[in-house]
Coordinates of C-alpha atoms in Angstrom, one line a residue:
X1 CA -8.5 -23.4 16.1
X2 CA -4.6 -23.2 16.3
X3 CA -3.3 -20.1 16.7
X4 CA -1.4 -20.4 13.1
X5 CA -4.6 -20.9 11.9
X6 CA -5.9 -17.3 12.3
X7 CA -3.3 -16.0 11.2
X8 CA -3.5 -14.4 7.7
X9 CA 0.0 -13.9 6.4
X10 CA 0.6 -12.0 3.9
X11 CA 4.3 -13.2 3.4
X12 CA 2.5 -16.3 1.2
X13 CA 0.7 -14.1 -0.7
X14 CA 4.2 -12.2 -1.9
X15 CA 5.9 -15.7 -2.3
X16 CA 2.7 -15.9 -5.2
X17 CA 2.5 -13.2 -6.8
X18 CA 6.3 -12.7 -7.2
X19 CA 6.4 -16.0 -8.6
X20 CA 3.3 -15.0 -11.1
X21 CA 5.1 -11.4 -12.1
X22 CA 8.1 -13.1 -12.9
X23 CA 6.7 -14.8 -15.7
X24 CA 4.3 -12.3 -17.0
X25 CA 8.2 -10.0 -17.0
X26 CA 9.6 -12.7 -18.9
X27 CA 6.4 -12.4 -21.1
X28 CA 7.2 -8.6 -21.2
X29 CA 11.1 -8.7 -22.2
X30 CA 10.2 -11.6 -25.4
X31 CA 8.0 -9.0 -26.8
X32 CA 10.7 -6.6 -26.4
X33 CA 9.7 -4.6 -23.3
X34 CA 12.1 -4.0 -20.4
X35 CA 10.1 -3.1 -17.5
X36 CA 11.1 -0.8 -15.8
X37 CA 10.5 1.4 -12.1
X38 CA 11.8 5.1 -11.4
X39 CA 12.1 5.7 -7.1
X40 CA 12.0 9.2 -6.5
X41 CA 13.4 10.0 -3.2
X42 CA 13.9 13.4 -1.5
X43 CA 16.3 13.2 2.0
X44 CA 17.0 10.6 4.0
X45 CA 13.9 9.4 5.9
X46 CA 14.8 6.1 7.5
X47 CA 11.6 4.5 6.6
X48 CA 11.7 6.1 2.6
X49 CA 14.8 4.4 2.5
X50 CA 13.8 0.8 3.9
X51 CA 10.8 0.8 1.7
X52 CA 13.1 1.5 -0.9
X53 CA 15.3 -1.4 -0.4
X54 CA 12.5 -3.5 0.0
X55 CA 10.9 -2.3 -3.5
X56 CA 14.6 -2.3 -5.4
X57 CA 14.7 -6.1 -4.1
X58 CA 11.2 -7.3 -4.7
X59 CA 11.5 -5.7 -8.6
X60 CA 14.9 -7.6 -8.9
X61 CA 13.3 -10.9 -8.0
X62 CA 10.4 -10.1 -10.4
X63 CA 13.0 -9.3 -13.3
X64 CA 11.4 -5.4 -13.3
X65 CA 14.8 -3.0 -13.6
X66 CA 14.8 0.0 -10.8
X67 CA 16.4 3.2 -10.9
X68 CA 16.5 4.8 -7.7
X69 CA 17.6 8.7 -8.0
X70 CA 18.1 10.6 -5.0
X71 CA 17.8 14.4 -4.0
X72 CA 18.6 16.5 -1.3
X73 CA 16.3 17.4 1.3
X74 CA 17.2 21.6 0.0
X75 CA 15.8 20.7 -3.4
X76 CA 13.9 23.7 -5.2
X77 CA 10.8 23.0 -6.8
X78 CA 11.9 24.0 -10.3
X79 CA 14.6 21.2 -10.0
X80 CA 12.0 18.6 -8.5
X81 CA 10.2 19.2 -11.6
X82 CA 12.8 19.2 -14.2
X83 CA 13.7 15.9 -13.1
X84 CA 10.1 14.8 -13.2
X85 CA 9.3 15.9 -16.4
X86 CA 12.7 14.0 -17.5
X87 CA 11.0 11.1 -16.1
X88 CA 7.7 11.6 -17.9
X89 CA 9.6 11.9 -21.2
X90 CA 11.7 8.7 -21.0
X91 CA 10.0 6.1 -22.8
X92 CA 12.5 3.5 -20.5
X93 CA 10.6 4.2 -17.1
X94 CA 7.5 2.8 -17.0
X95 CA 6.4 3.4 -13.5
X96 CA 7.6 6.6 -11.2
X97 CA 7.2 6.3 -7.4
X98 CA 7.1 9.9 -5.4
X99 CA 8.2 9.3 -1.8
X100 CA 6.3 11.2 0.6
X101 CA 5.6 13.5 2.3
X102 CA 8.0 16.0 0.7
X103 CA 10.0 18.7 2.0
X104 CA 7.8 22.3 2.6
X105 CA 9.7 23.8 0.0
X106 CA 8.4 22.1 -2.4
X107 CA 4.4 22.1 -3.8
X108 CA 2.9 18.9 -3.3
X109 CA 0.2 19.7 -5.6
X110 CA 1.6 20.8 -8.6
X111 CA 4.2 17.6 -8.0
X112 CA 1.0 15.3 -8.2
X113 CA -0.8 17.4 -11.1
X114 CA 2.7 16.9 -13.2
X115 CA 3.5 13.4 -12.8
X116 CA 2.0 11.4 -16.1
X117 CA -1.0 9.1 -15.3
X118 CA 0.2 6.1 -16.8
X119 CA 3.6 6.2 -14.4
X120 CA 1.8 6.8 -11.5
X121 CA 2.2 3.8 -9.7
X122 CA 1.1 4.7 -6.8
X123 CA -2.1 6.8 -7.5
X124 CA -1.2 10.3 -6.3
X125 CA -2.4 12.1 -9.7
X126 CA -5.9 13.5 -9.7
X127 CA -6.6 11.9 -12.9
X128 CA -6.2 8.2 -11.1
X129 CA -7.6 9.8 -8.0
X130 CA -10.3 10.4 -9.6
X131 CA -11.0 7.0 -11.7
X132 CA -10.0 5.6 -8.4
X133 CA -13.5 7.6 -6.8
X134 CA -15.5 7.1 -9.9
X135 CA -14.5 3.1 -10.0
X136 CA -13.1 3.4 -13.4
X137 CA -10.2 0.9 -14.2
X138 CA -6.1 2.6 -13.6
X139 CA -3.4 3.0 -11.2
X140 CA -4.7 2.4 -7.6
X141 CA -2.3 3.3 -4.4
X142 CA 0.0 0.1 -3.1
X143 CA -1.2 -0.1 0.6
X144 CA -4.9 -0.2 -0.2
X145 CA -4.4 -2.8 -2.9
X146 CA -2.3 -4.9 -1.1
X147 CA -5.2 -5.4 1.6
X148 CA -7.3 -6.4 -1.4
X149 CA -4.9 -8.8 -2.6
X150 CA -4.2 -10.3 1.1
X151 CA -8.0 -10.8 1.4
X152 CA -8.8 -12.7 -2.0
X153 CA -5.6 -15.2 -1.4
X154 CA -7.0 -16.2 1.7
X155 CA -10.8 -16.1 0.7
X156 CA -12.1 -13.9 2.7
X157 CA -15.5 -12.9 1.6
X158 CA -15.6 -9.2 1.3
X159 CA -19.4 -8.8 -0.5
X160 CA -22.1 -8.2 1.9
X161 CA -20.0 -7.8 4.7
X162 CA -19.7 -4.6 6.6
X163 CA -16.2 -3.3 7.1
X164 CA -15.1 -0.2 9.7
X165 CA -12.1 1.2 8.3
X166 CA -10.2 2.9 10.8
X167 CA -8.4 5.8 8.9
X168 CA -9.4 8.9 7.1
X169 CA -6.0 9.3 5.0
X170 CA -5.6 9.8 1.0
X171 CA -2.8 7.2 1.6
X172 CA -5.2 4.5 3.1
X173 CA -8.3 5.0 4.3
X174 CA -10.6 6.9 1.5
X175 CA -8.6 5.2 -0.9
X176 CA -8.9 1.6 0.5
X177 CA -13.0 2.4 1.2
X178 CA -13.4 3.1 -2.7
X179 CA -11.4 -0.3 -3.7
X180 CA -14.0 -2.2 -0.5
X181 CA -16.6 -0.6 -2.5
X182 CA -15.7 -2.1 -6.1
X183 CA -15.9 -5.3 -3.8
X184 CA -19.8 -4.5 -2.9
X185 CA -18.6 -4.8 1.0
X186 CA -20.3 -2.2 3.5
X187 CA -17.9 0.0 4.8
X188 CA -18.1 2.8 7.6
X189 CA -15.1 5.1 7.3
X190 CA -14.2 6.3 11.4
X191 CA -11.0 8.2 12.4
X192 CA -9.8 8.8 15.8
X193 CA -12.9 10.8 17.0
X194 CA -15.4 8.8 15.7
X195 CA -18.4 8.2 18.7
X196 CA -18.7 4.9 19.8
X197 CA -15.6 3.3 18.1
X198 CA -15.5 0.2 20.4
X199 CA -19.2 -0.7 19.4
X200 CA -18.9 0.0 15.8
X201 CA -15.9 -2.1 15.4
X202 CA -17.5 -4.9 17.4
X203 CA -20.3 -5.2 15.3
X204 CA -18.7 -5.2 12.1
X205 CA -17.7 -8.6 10.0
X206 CA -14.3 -6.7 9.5
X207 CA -11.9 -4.1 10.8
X208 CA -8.9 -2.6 8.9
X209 CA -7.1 -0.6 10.9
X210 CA -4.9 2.7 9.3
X211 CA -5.0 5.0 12.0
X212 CA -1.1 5.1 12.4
X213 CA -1.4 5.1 16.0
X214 CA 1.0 2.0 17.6
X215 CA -1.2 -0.4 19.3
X216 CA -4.2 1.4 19.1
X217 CA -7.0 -1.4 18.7
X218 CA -7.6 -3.3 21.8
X219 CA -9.9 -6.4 22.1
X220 CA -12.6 -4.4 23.4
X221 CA -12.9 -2.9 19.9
X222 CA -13.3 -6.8 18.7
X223 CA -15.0 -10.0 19.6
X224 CA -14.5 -14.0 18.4
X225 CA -16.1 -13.0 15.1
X226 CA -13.9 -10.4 14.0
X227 CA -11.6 -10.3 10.7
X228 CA -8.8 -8.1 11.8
X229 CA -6.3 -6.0 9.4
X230 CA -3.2 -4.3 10.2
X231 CA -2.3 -1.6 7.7
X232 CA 0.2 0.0 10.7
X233 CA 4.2 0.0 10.9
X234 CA 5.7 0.9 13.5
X235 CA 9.4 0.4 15.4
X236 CA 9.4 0.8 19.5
X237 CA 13.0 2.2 20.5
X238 CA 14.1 -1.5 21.0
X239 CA 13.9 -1.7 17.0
X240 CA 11.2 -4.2 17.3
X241 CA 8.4 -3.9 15.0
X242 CA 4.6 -3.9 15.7
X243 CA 1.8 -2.2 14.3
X244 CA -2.0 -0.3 15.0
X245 CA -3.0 -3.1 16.5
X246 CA -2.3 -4.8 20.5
X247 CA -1.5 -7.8 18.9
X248 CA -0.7 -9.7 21.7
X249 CA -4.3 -8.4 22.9
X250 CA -6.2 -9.1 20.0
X251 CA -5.3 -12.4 18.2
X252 CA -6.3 -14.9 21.4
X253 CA -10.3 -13.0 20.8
X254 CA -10.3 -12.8 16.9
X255 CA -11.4 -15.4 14.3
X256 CA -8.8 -14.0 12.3
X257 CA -5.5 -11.2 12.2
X258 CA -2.7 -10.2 10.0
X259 CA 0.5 -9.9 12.1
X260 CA 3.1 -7.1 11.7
X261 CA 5.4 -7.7 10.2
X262 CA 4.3 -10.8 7.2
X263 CA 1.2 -8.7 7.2
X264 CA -0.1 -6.4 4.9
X265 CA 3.4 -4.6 4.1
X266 CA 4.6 -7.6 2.8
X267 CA 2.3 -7.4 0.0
X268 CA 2.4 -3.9 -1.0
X269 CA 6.1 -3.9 -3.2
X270 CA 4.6 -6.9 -5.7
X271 CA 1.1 -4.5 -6.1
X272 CA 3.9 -1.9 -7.0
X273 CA 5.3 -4.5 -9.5
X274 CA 2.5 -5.4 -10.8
X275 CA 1.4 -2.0 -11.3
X276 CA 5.0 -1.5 -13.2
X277 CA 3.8 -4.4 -15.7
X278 CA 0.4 -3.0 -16.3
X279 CA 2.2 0.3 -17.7
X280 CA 4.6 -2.0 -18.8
X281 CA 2.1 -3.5 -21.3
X282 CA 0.5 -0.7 -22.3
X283 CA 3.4 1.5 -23.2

């Protein structure tokens, strides 16, 4: 096999689906709906703000209109709120996205209990938490999806197989287990101190790794069989970007990898999109 062959990029997959949302947009706007995303960002994190320019660019190319408001990092939580209930109230916005994490200051859980359901675009309220746990149809979180969506473009049989998920997050791991679930995969959910990571991951069909660790799988936790996703991103101090995974260890043993970056991350602005439409449609 050629090396391009294994590799499972998840750049085509955007190329797609932004070509498919676009249309179903247009579809939107003749019926009289402007779609339409809300960012929510608190500070300046260097990576809130990449994602953010990354998500403001994918919804231009989609035709979805984004509104990004900013507040600073002193914010009180009776201000946070006010703007969010603002943003609940505006029939315009379709779709709110809540970077995280979020200052101390502020309650994280009250935030997520107040945001409305059918904005939540990226699953932090209980209610989509929980339809998310009890496999009910809603709003599922970006990242997880996106691994979903990377898999079914390139046909890669998730039923019956058995998947380790490294990664015990809200943001990935439990979340991305449920979604493998819905798929009738096998999964075994490890984390860091999981016993016997190396052989559990070696004789699984595949391995998504969301550990947030650079470089932490090695090709002793793989073998020739192995279907290998990188959920990680992360930038060394020479700005070059790689992620959980020793790539440059892993692909030559693996049947298959995503590389970081045109991996996974690629994917995870059109889910948001498309998750923007679905509220879209509804509202």
């Amino acid at each position: 096999m050629a090396f391009e062959e294994k590799l499972l990029l998840g750049t085509v997959v955007a190329k797609t689906k932004t070509e498919e949302l676009s249309i179903r947009t247009q579809e939107l706007k003749r019926g009289g709906v402007i779609p339409k995303l809300c960012i929510m960002r608190v500070g300046e994190r260097p990576d809130d703000i990449s994602y953010e320019r990354g998500a403001v660019k994918r919804m231009q190319n989609i035709g979805i209109e984004a509104e990004v408001q900013t507040f600073a990092q002193s914010i009180t939580q009776d201000e946070f709120l006010q703007a969010l209930e603002k943003n609940n109230k505006d029939e315009s916005i379709h779709g709110i996205l809540i970077f995280m994490p979020l200052p101390k200051q502020l309650d994280v859980d009250e935030i997520k209990a107040t945001i409305l359901p059918s904005k939540d675009v990226d699953c932090i309220s209980p209610a989509n938490v929980a339809k998310l746990l009890t496999g009910e149809e809603g709003l599922v979180p970006c990242t997880p999806m996106a691994v979903i969506e990377l898999m079914k473009y390139h046909d890669i049989e998730m039923q019956g197989k058995h998947v380790v998920v490294i990664g015990r997050s809200m943001v990935v791991g439990k979340p991305l287990s449920m979604l493998l679930l819905r798929e009738n995969a096998t999964v075994t959910v490890c984390h860091s101190k999981t016993g016997g990571l190396d052989r559990l991951c070696r004789d699984a069909d595949l391995v998504v790794c969301a550990l947030g660790k650079s470089k932490f799988l090695t090709s002793k936790y793989v073998n020739e069989k192995s279907i290998v996703i990188d959920v990680g991103i992360h930038v060394d101090e020479e700005g070059n970007m790689n992620g959980d995974v020793n790539f440059d260890d892993v692909a030559p043993v693996v049947a298959k990898i995503t590389p970081v970056p045109r991996g996974v991350g690629s994917i995870t602005t059109v889910v948001l999109a498309k998750q923007v439409l679905e509220s879209a449609a509804k509202a």
